[in-house]
């Protein structure tokens, strides 16, 4: 149902998208010329930037925040599937991206507190428009067209249109007026310091802002349509929202596509989402985020100190040498097993950077098969696959643990990848049926549209040459033919030895690895 035919639809929806006769708004313009500019050249000489965008990237927000005295961004609301769960999840992802964008950037936080930076999200209407309004000593400049406010859109690496009006009073009046109408009548602020200074909280979802003190009650209109397949946020929301949003309609009632959220409704919704979030006992929602430009590494909200002592690194190295010497006790080709496991270890340590390498390759129009997202460990049931992955996780993050295998589905894995960001996603002892139903389709997706996503590990018991060529050329595959010693006493002795090694194993080696990898990564993706 469209807003025009729905008497309950919000008036602003009609004002912004349809006039009384349902005609389209057309801007009449003349072609004066064509030239080429970089993003920096487009904004030089201006001190104020106002943006209406459908999607964005953290890096370009940081650049604009540094160059501009005043920055204001309105994030247009995508028409995502027309249900409240997807809408709330979209806003969660947006807030999390802003938390990442401002982490470690004190100058941005100072501008936020002073009011020099303001961010909003559209709540009432569907907005795909892209608009950039610049003011300063150079005069006024309006830029409109197809480009979103993202690094890639303004890099020249993809085909975009940019229409520019310089010092044109009529154009400025029209586009600035359109921007201000949307900002003033249909948005919710998402830039309070408390919302970005620390961990995400369900109470910080803009649509649920009435749950906070001194907040106005927004009214959200949800209309089905079909957004373009673009950004990280919108790609993720195409899949099923996390379980914490399942059944949210019991907390927020929607009638005729409209949900009215007052303080009581918002507080009830916040309690509902929090009560359905993953728990520490069931499956901790760990995530890893890396900021190559600043060298900042964040593990589940805590910045990692990468400065470790040489002695601590040496202790970890000796622990690993002892761990790998244990493979000499295995039956079969134990030397090959050790070499293959070392190869897997090398990929696993580099796994959090695979997303950067793949995204950079895609931007250059190159193949991504040299940077596999999926690692498959398979072979006999007692060849140490699971223990290796647990020990690797322990050496990286000081903890181990796997999500349940029933979460491994074509719909759920992309959501988990978004939640984990770069934190490895591991499914242990995967059965062949589940892999056949979901694994092949996931592995063959060469275009994961997220800025940050993790390596995915599947360990399973299977015979050699189990996988077809389409999977083999896309995944790192390690077959393990060796196995634990048959003698029970020897196997138990080896188990006690591994337990002692893990007790002495720290995270210093991986922190040193991260410290050395970050500058190399910057060189690789530039």
Coordinates of C-alpha atoms in Angstrom, one line a residue:
X1 CA 0.0 0.0 0.0
X2 CA 1.4 3.4 -0.9
X3 CA 1.2 6.5 1.3
X4 CA -1.1 8.2 -1.2
X5 CA -3.8 5.5 -0.9
X6 CA -3.4 5.0 2.9
X7 CA -5.3 7.5 5.0
X8 CA -3.2 6.7 8.0
X9 CA 0.1 7.5 6.3
X10 CA 2.2 10.3 7.7
X11 CA 1.8 13.7 6.0
X12 CA 5.5 14.1 5.6
X13 CA 5.7 11.0 3.5
X14 CA 3.2 12.7 1.1
X15 CA 5.0 16.0 1.2
X16 CA 8.4 14.5 0.5
X17 CA 7.6 11.9 -2.1
X18 CA 4.3 12.7 -3.7
X19 CA 2.4 16.0 -4.4
X20 CA -1.4 16.2 -4.5
X21 CA -1.5 14.9 -8.0
X22 CA 1.2 12.2 -7.5
X23 CA 3.6 13.8 -10.0
X24 CA 7.4 13.6 -9.7
X25 CA 9.6 16.5 -8.7
X26 CA 11.9 17.4 -11.6
X27 CA 14.9 19.7 -11.3
X28 CA 15.5 21.6 -14.6
X29 CA 19.2 22.2 -15.3
X30 CA 21.6 23.1 -18.2
X31 CA 24.9 21.4 -19.0
X32 CA 27.8 23.8 -18.6
X33 CA 30.8 21.5 -18.7
X34 CA 32.7 18.5 -17.4
X35 CA 35.9 18.1 -15.4
X36 CA 37.4 15.7 -12.9
X37 CA 38.1 16.3 -9.2
X38 CA 39.0 14.4 -6.1
X39 CA 36.9 14.5 -2.9
X40 CA 39.5 16.7 -1.3
X41 CA 39.4 19.1 -4.2
X42 CA 35.6 19.3 -4.0
X43 CA 35.6 20.4 -0.4
X44 CA 38.6 22.7 -0.3
X45 CA 37.6 26.3 0.6
X46 CA 34.5 25.3 2.4
X47 CA 34.0 25.1 6.2
X48 CA 30.5 23.6 6.5
X49 CA 29.1 20.3 5.0
X50 CA 25.6 19.0 5.1
X51 CA 25.0 15.5 3.7
X52 CA 21.9 13.5 2.9
X53 CA 23.0 9.9 2.1
X54 CA 21.6 6.4 1.8
X55 CA 24.8 4.8 3.1
X56 CA 28.3 5.9 4.1
X57 CA 31.8 4.7 5.2
X58 CA 33.5 5.5 8.4
X59 CA 36.8 6.7 6.7
X60 CA 35.1 9.4 4.7
X61 CA 33.2 10.6 7.7
X62 CA 36.5 10.9 9.6
X63 CA 38.1 12.9 6.7
X64 CA 35.2 15.3 6.5
X65 CA 35.1 15.7 10.3
X66 CA 38.8 16.7 10.2
X67 CA 38.5 19.2 7.4
X68 CA 35.1 20.8 8.2
X69 CA 34.3 23.2 11.0
X70 CA 30.7 22.0 10.9
X71 CA 29.5 18.6 9.7
X72 CA 25.9 17.4 9.5
X73 CA 24.8 14.1 8.1
X74 CA 21.3 12.7 7.6
X75 CA 21.2 9.0 6.9
X76 CA 18.3 8.1 4.6
X77 CA 16.2 5.2 5.8
X78 CA 16.2 2.2 3.5
X79 CA 12.9 0.5 2.7
X80 CA 14.0 -2.8 4.3
X81 CA 11.4 -5.5 4.0
X82 CA 8.7 -3.5 5.8
X83 CA 9.1 -5.1 9.3
X84 CA 10.0 -3.6 12.6
X85 CA 12.7 -6.2 13.4
X86 CA 14.7 -5.3 10.3
X87 CA 14.3 -1.6 10.9
X88 CA 15.6 -1.8 14.4
X89 CA 18.5 -4.0 13.3
X90 CA 19.4 -1.5 10.5
X91 CA 19.6 1.3 13.2
X92 CA 21.7 -1.0 15.4
X93 CA 24.2 -1.5 12.6
X94 CA 24.3 2.2 11.9
X95 CA 25.1 3.1 15.5
X96 CA 27.8 0.4 15.7
X97 CA 29.4 1.8 12.6
X98 CA 29.5 5.3 14.2
X99 CA 31.0 3.8 17.4
X100 CA 33.8 2.4 15.2
X101 CA 34.2 5.6 13.3
X102 CA 34.7 7.7 16.4
X103 CA 36.7 5.2 18.5
X104 CA 40.1 6.7 19.2
X105 CA 39.2 10.0 17.5
X106 CA 39.2 12.5 20.3
X107 CA 38.9 15.4 17.9
X108 CA 35.6 14.0 16.6
X109 CA 34.2 13.5 20.1
X110 CA 35.1 17.1 21.0
X111 CA 33.2 18.3 17.9
X112 CA 30.3 16.2 18.9
X113 CA 30.1 17.7 22.4
X114 CA 30.4 21.2 21.0
X115 CA 27.6 20.6 18.5
X116 CA 29.9 21.0 15.5
X117 CA 29.1 17.5 14.3
X118 CA 25.5 16.4 14.1
X119 CA 24.2 13.1 12.8
X120 CA 20.5 12.0 12.2
X121 CA 18.7 9.0 10.8
X122 CA 15.4 9.4 8.9
X123 CA 12.5 7.7 10.6
X124 CA 9.4 8.6 8.8
X125 CA 10.1 8.4 5.1
X126 CA 11.9 6.3 2.6
X127 CA 15.0 8.2 1.4
X128 CA 17.4 7.2 -1.4
X129 CA 18.4 10.7 -2.2
X130 CA 22.1 11.8 -2.2
X131 CA 22.8 15.4 -1.5
X132 CA 25.9 17.4 -0.4
X133 CA 25.7 21.1 0.6
X134 CA 28.9 23.0 1.1
X135 CA 29.4 26.6 2.5
X136 CA 32.4 28.7 3.2
X137 CA 34.8 31.3 1.9
X138 CA 34.6 29.7 -1.5
X139 CA 30.9 30.4 -1.6
X140 CA 28.2 27.7 -1.9
X141 CA 28.3 24.3 -3.6
X142 CA 25.5 21.8 -4.2
X143 CA 26.5 18.2 -5.3
X144 CA 23.8 15.7 -6.1
X145 CA 23.7 12.5 -8.2
X146 CA 24.2 8.8 -7.6
X147 CA 27.1 8.8 -5.1
X148 CA 26.6 7.9 -1.5
X149 CA 28.9 9.4 1.2
X150 CA 31.5 6.6 1.0
X151 CA 35.2 6.4 0.3
X152 CA 34.5 4.1 -2.7
X153 CA 31.9 6.4 -4.2
X154 CA 34.2 9.4 -4.1
X155 CA 37.4 7.4 -5.1
X156 CA 36.7 7.3 -8.9
X157 CA 36.9 3.5 -8.7
X158 CA 33.2 3.0 -9.6
X159 CA 30.8 4.6 -12.1
X160 CA 28.9 7.4 -10.3
X161 CA 27.3 10.7 -11.5
X162 CA 28.1 14.0 -9.7
X163 CA 26.1 17.1 -10.6
X164 CA 27.5 20.3 -9.2
X165 CA 25.9 23.8 -8.7
X166 CA 28.4 26.4 -7.7
X167 CA 27.2 29.8 -6.3
X168 CA 23.8 29.3 -7.7
X169 CA 21.2 30.9 -5.3
X170 CA 18.2 29.2 -6.9
X171 CA 19.8 25.8 -6.7
X172 CA 21.0 26.4 -3.1
X173 CA 17.5 27.5 -2.0
X174 CA 15.9 24.5 -3.6
X175 CA 18.3 21.8 -2.4
X176 CA 19.0 23.3 1.0
X177 CA 15.3 23.7 1.6
X178 CA 14.6 20.0 0.7
X179 CA 17.4 18.9 3.0
X180 CA 16.2 21.0 6.0
X181 CA 12.6 19.8 5.5
X182 CA 13.7 16.2 5.8
X183 CA 16.1 16.9 8.7
X184 CA 13.7 19.0 10.7
X185 CA 10.5 17.0 10.3
X186 CA 11.5 13.4 9.9
X187 CA 14.7 12.5 11.7
X188 CA 16.0 11.3 15.1
X189 CA 19.4 12.4 16.4
X190 CA 21.9 9.6 16.8
X191 CA 24.9 11.6 17.9
X192 CA 24.6 12.0 21.7
X193 CA 28.0 11.4 23.3
X194 CA 26.7 8.5 25.4
X195 CA 25.7 6.6 22.3
X196 CA 29.1 6.5 20.8
X197 CA 31.4 6.6 23.8
X198 CA 31.7 2.9 24.7
X199 CA 29.6 -0.2 24.0
X200 CA 26.4 -0.5 22.0
X201 CA 23.3 -0.6 24.1
X202 CA 19.8 -1.4 22.8
X203 CA 18.6 1.8 24.5
X204 CA 20.7 3.8 22.0
X205 CA 18.7 2.6 19.0
X206 CA 17.3 5.9 17.6
X207 CA 13.8 4.6 17.1
X208 CA 13.7 3.7 20.8
X209 CA 14.9 7.1 21.9
X210 CA 11.6 7.8 23.9
X211 CA 12.9 5.3 26.5
X212 CA 15.5 8.0 27.5
X213 CA 14.7 11.0 29.6
X214 CA 13.7 14.3 27.8
X215 CA 13.2 12.6 24.5
X216 CA 10.5 13.3 21.9
X217 CA 8.3 10.5 20.8
X218 CA 9.1 9.5 17.2
X219 CA 6.6 8.0 14.9
X220 CA 8.0 5.4 12.4
X221 CA 6.3 4.5 9.1
X222 CA 7.4 1.3 7.5
X223 CA 6.6 0.8 3.8
X224 CA 7.6 -2.1 1.6
X225 CA 9.6 -1.3 -1.5
X226 CA 13.0 -2.5 -2.8
X227 CA 16.3 -0.8 -1.9
X228 CA 19.4 -1.0 -4.2
X229 CA 21.9 -3.7 -3.1
X230 CA 24.6 -1.4 -1.8
X231 CA 26.2 -1.0 1.6
X232 CA 27.4 -3.2 4.4
X233 CA 24.3 -2.3 6.5
X234 CA 21.8 -2.9 3.8
X235 CA 23.4 -6.2 2.7
X236 CA 23.3 -7.5 6.2
X237 CA 19.7 -6.5 6.8
X238 CA 18.6 -8.5 3.8
X239 CA 19.2 -11.6 5.8
X240 CA 17.2 -12.5 8.9
X241 CA 17.8 -10.1 11.8
X242 CA 19.3 -11.6 14.9
X243 CA 17.2 -13.6 17.3
X244 CA 17.1 -10.8 19.8
X245 CA 14.7 -8.9 17.4
X246 CA 12.5 -12.0 16.8
X247 CA 8.9 -11.3 18.0
X248 CA 9.5 -7.6 18.5
X249 CA 6.0 -7.0 17.3
X250 CA 4.8 -8.2 20.7
X251 CA 6.5 -5.1 22.2
X252 CA 5.9 -2.6 19.4
X253 CA 2.4 -2.7 17.7
X254 CA 2.2 -1.8 14.1
X255 CA -1.1 -0.8 12.4
X256 CA -1.4 0.0 8.7
X257 CA 2.4 0.2 8.4
X258 CA 2.7 2.7 11.2
X259 CA 4.3 2.2 14.6
X260 CA 3.8 4.9 17.2
X261 CA 6.5 4.6 19.9
X262 CA 6.1 6.5 23.1
X263 CA 8.2 6.2 26.2
X264 CA 6.3 3.2 27.6
X265 CA 6.5 1.3 24.3
X266 CA 10.2 2.2 23.8
X267 CA 11.1 1.0 27.3
X268 CA 9.2 -2.2 26.8
X269 CA 11.1 -2.8 23.5
X270 CA 14.5 -2.1 25.0
X271 CA 13.8 -4.7 27.8
X272 CA 12.6 -7.2 25.1
X273 CA 15.8 -6.8 23.0
X274 CA 18.1 -7.0 26.0
X275 CA 16.4 -10.1 27.3
X276 CA 16.8 -11.9 24.0
X277 CA 20.4 -11.0 23.4
X278 CA 23.1 -13.7 23.4
X279 CA 24.3 -14.5 26.8
X280 CA 27.9 -15.1 28.1
X281 CA 27.0 -18.6 29.1
X282 CA 25.3 -19.7 25.8
X283 CA 27.5 -17.9 23.2
X284 CA 29.3 -14.7 24.0
X285 CA 28.9 -12.1 21.3
X286 CA 32.6 -11.5 20.8
X287 CA 33.7 -9.2 18.1
X288 CA 37.0 -7.9 16.7
X289 CA 37.4 -4.6 14.9
X290 CA 40.6 -3.3 13.3
X291 CA 41.3 0.3 12.2
X292 CA 44.2 0.1 9.8
X293 CA 44.7 3.9 9.5
X294 CA 45.1 4.5 13.3
X295 CA 46.4 1.0 14.2
X296 CA 43.6 0.6 16.7
X297 CA 42.5 -3.0 17.4
X298 CA 39.3 -3.4 19.5
X299 CA 38.2 -6.7 21.0
X300 CA 34.6 -6.8 22.2
X301 CA 34.7 -3.1 23.1
X302 CA 38.2 -3.0 24.7
X303 CA 41.2 -1.6 22.9
X304 CA 44.1 -4.1 22.7
X305 CA 47.5 -2.9 23.9
X306 CA 49.8 -4.3 21.2
X307 CA 53.0 -3.3 23.1
X308 CA 54.3 -6.6 24.6
X309 CA 57.7 -7.6 25.9
X310 CA 60.1 -9.8 24.0
X311 CA 60.1 -12.2 26.9
X312 CA 56.4 -12.7 26.7
X313 CA 56.6 -13.3 22.9
X314 CA 59.4 -15.8 23.5
X315 CA 57.4 -17.7 26.1
X316 CA 54.5 -18.1 23.6
X317 CA 56.9 -19.2 20.8
X318 CA 58.4 -21.9 23.0
X319 CA 54.8 -23.1 24.0
X320 CA 53.9 -23.4 20.3
X321 CA 57.1 -25.3 19.5
X322 CA 56.3 -27.8 22.2
X323 CA 52.7 -28.0 21.0
X324 CA 53.8 -28.9 17.5
X325 CA 56.4 -31.4 18.7
X326 CA 53.5 -33.4 20.0
X327 CA 52.5 -34.3 16.5
X328 CA 55.5 -36.6 16.3
X329 CA 53.5 -39.0 18.5
X330 CA 50.7 -39.2 16.0
X331 CA 50.1 -42.3 13.7
X332 CA 50.6 -41.8 10.0
X333 CA 52.2 -38.9 8.1
X334 CA 52.8 -36.8 11.2
X335 CA 55.3 -34.5 9.5
X336 CA 52.8 -33.6 6.8
X337 CA 50.2 -33.1 9.4
X338 CA 52.4 -30.6 11.2
X339 CA 53.2 -28.8 8.0
X340 CA 49.5 -28.6 7.0
X341 CA 48.5 -27.4 10.4
X342 CA 51.2 -24.7 10.3
X343 CA 49.8 -23.6 7.0
X344 CA 46.3 -23.4 8.5
X345 CA 47.7 -21.5 11.5
X346 CA 49.3 -18.9 9.2
X347 CA 45.9 -18.4 7.4
X348 CA 44.0 -18.3 10.7
X349 CA 46.3 -15.6 12.2
X350 CA 45.9 -13.6 9.0
X351 CA 42.1 -14.3 8.9
X352 CA 41.0 -11.0 10.4
X353 CA 42.7 -9.1 7.5
X354 CA 41.2 -11.2 4.7
X355 CA 38.2 -8.9 4.4
X356 CA 40.6 -5.9 3.7
X357 CA 42.5 -7.8 1.1
X358 CA 39.3 -9.0 -0.6
X359 CA 37.6 -5.6 -0.5
X360 CA 40.7 -4.1 -2.0
X361 CA 40.9 -6.7 -4.7
X362 CA 37.2 -6.2 -5.6
X363 CA 37.7 -2.4 -5.8
X364 CA 40.5 -3.1 -8.3
X365 CA 38.4 -5.5 -10.3
X366 CA 40.7 -8.4 -9.4
X367 CA 40.0 -12.0 -8.3
X368 CA 39.4 -12.7 -4.7
X369 CA 40.3 -16.5 -4.7
X370 CA 43.8 -15.8 -3.4
X371 CA 42.2 -14.6 -0.1
X372 CA 39.9 -17.4 1.1
X373 CA 37.3 -16.6 3.7
X374 CA 36.5 -20.3 4.5
X375 CA 38.9 -22.8 6.0
X376 CA 37.9 -26.5 5.9
X377 CA 39.7 -28.9 8.3
X378 CA 38.6 -32.4 7.6
X379 CA 39.8 -36.0 8.0
X380 CA 39.7 -38.7 10.7
X381 CA 37.8 -38.1 13.9
X382 CA 40.9 -38.1 16.2
X383 CA 43.4 -36.0 14.4
X384 CA 43.5 -33.0 16.6
X385 CA 41.4 -30.6 14.4
X386 CA 39.2 -29.2 17.2
X387 CA 42.0 -28.9 19.7
X388 CA 44.2 -26.9 17.2
X389 CA 41.5 -24.4 16.6
X390 CA 40.7 -24.0 20.3
X391 CA 44.4 -23.4 21.0
X392 CA 44.7 -20.9 18.2
X393 CA 41.7 -18.9 19.5
X394 CA 43.3 -19.0 23.0
X395 CA 46.6 -17.7 21.7
X396 CA 44.8 -14.8 19.9
X397 CA 42.1 -13.7 22.3
X398 CA 42.7 -15.5 25.6
X399 CA 39.4 -17.5 25.2
X400 CA 38.0 -20.4 23.2
X401 CA 34.5 -21.6 22.2
X402 CA 32.3 -22.3 19.2
X403 CA 28.7 -21.4 18.4
X404 CA 26.2 -24.2 18.0
X405 CA 26.1 -25.9 14.6
X406 CA 22.4 -25.3 14.1
X407 CA 23.4 -21.6 13.6
X408 CA 25.2 -22.7 10.4
X409 CA 22.6 -21.8 7.8
X410 CA 22.6 -19.7 4.6
X411 CA 20.6 -17.0 6.3
X412 CA 22.2 -16.9 9.7
X413 CA 25.9 -17.1 8.9
X414 CA 26.0 -13.7 7.2
X415 CA 24.3 -12.2 10.3
X416 CA 26.9 -13.9 12.5
X417 CA 29.7 -12.6 10.3
X418 CA 28.4 -9.1 10.6
X419 CA 28.2 -9.4 14.4
X420 CA 31.6 -11.0 14.8
X421 CA 33.2 -8.4 12.4
X422 CA 36.7 -9.9 12.2
X423 CA 36.5 -12.4 15.1
X424 CA 36.8 -15.9 13.7
X425 CA 33.6 -17.8 13.3
X426 CA 34.2 -21.5 13.9
X427 CA 31.8 -24.5 13.6
X428 CA 33.2 -27.7 14.9
X429 CA 32.3 -31.3 14.0
X430 CA 30.0 -30.2 11.1
X431 CA 27.9 -33.0 9.7
X432 CA 27.8 -33.6 5.9
X433 CA 24.1 -33.0 5.5
X434 CA 24.2 -29.5 7.0
X435 CA 27.3 -28.6 5.0
X436 CA 25.6 -29.8 1.8
X437 CA 22.5 -27.8 2.5
X438 CA 24.2 -24.5 3.4
X439 CA 28.0 -24.7 3.1
X440 CA 28.5 -24.8 -0.7
X441 CA 26.3 -21.7 -1.3
X442 CA 28.1 -19.7 1.4
X443 CA 31.5 -20.6 0.1
X444 CA 30.7 -19.8 -3.5
X445 CA 29.5 -16.2 -2.7
X446 CA 32.6 -14.3 -3.9
X447 CA 31.1 -10.8 -3.0
X448 CA 30.6 -10.4 0.7
X449 CA 29.4 -6.9 1.0
X450 CA 30.7 -5.9 4.4
X451 CA 33.6 -3.7 5.4
X452 CA 34.6 -6.1 8.2
X453 CA 33.9 -9.8 8.3
X454 CA 35.7 -12.8 9.8
X455 CA 37.3 -16.0 8.6
X456 CA 35.0 -18.9 8.9
X457 CA 36.3 -22.4 9.9
X458 CA 34.5 -25.7 9.4
X459 CA 35.9 -28.8 10.9
X460 CA 34.4 -32.1 9.9
X461 CA 35.0 -35.9 9.7
X462 CA 35.1 -36.9 6.0
X463 CA 37.1 -38.9 3.5
X464 CA 39.7 -37.5 1.2
X465 CA 38.6 -35.6 -1.9
X466 CA 35.2 -34.8 -0.5
X467 CA 34.8 -31.4 -2.0
X468 CA 34.2 -30.4 -5.7
X469 CA 36.4 -28.0 -7.6
X470 CA 34.2 -25.0 -7.1
X471 CA 34.7 -25.2 -3.4
X472 CA 38.4 -26.2 -3.6
X473 CA 39.4 -23.2 -5.5
X474 CA 37.6 -20.8 -3.1
X475 CA 38.5 -22.3 0.3
X476 CA 41.6 -23.3 2.2
X477 CA 41.2 -27.0 2.6
X478 CA 43.4 -29.2 4.9
X479 CA 42.9 -32.9 4.9
X480 CA 44.4 -34.7 8.0
X481 CA 45.3 -38.4 7.4
X482 CA 47.3 -38.8 10.6
X483 CA 45.6 -39.6 14.0
X484 CA 46.2 -39.8 17.7
X485 CA 48.1 -42.9 19.0
X486 CA 46.0 -46.0 19.5
X487 CA 47.5 -46.6 23.0
X488 CA 45.2 -45.1 25.5
X489 CA 48.0 -44.3 27.9
X490 CA 50.0 -42.4 25.2
X491 CA 46.8 -40.5 24.1
X492 CA 46.1 -39.4 27.7
X493 CA 49.7 -38.4 28.3
X494 CA 49.5 -36.2 25.2
X495 CA 46.2 -34.7 26.4
X496 CA 47.8 -33.7 29.7
X497 CA 50.7 -32.2 27.9
X498 CA 48.5 -30.1 25.7
X499 CA 46.5 -28.9 28.7
X500 CA 49.7 -27.8 30.4
X501 CA 50.9 -26.0 27.3
X502 CA 47.6 -24.1 27.0
X503 CA 47.9 -23.1 30.7
X504 CA 51.2 -21.3 29.9
X505 CA 50.1 -19.9 26.5
X506 CA 49.4 -16.1 26.4
X507 CA 48.4 -13.7 23.6
X508 CA 51.7 -11.8 23.3
X509 CA 52.8 -13.6 20.1
X510 CA 49.5 -12.6 18.3
X511 CA 49.7 -9.0 19.6
X512 CA 53.2 -8.7 18.2
X513 CA 51.9 -10.3 14.9
X514 CA 49.1 -7.7 14.8
X515 CA 51.5 -4.9 15.4
X516 CA 53.7 -6.0 12.5
X517 CA 50.9 -6.7 10.2
X518 CA 49.1 -3.4 10.4
X519 CA 51.7 -1.3 8.5
X520 CA 52.0 -4.0 5.9
X521 CA 48.2 -4.1 5.5
X522 CA 48.1 -0.3 4.9
X523 CA 50.7 -0.7 2.2
X524 CA 48.8 -3.6 0.6
X525 CA 45.4 -1.9 0.4
X526 CA 46.6 1.6 -0.6

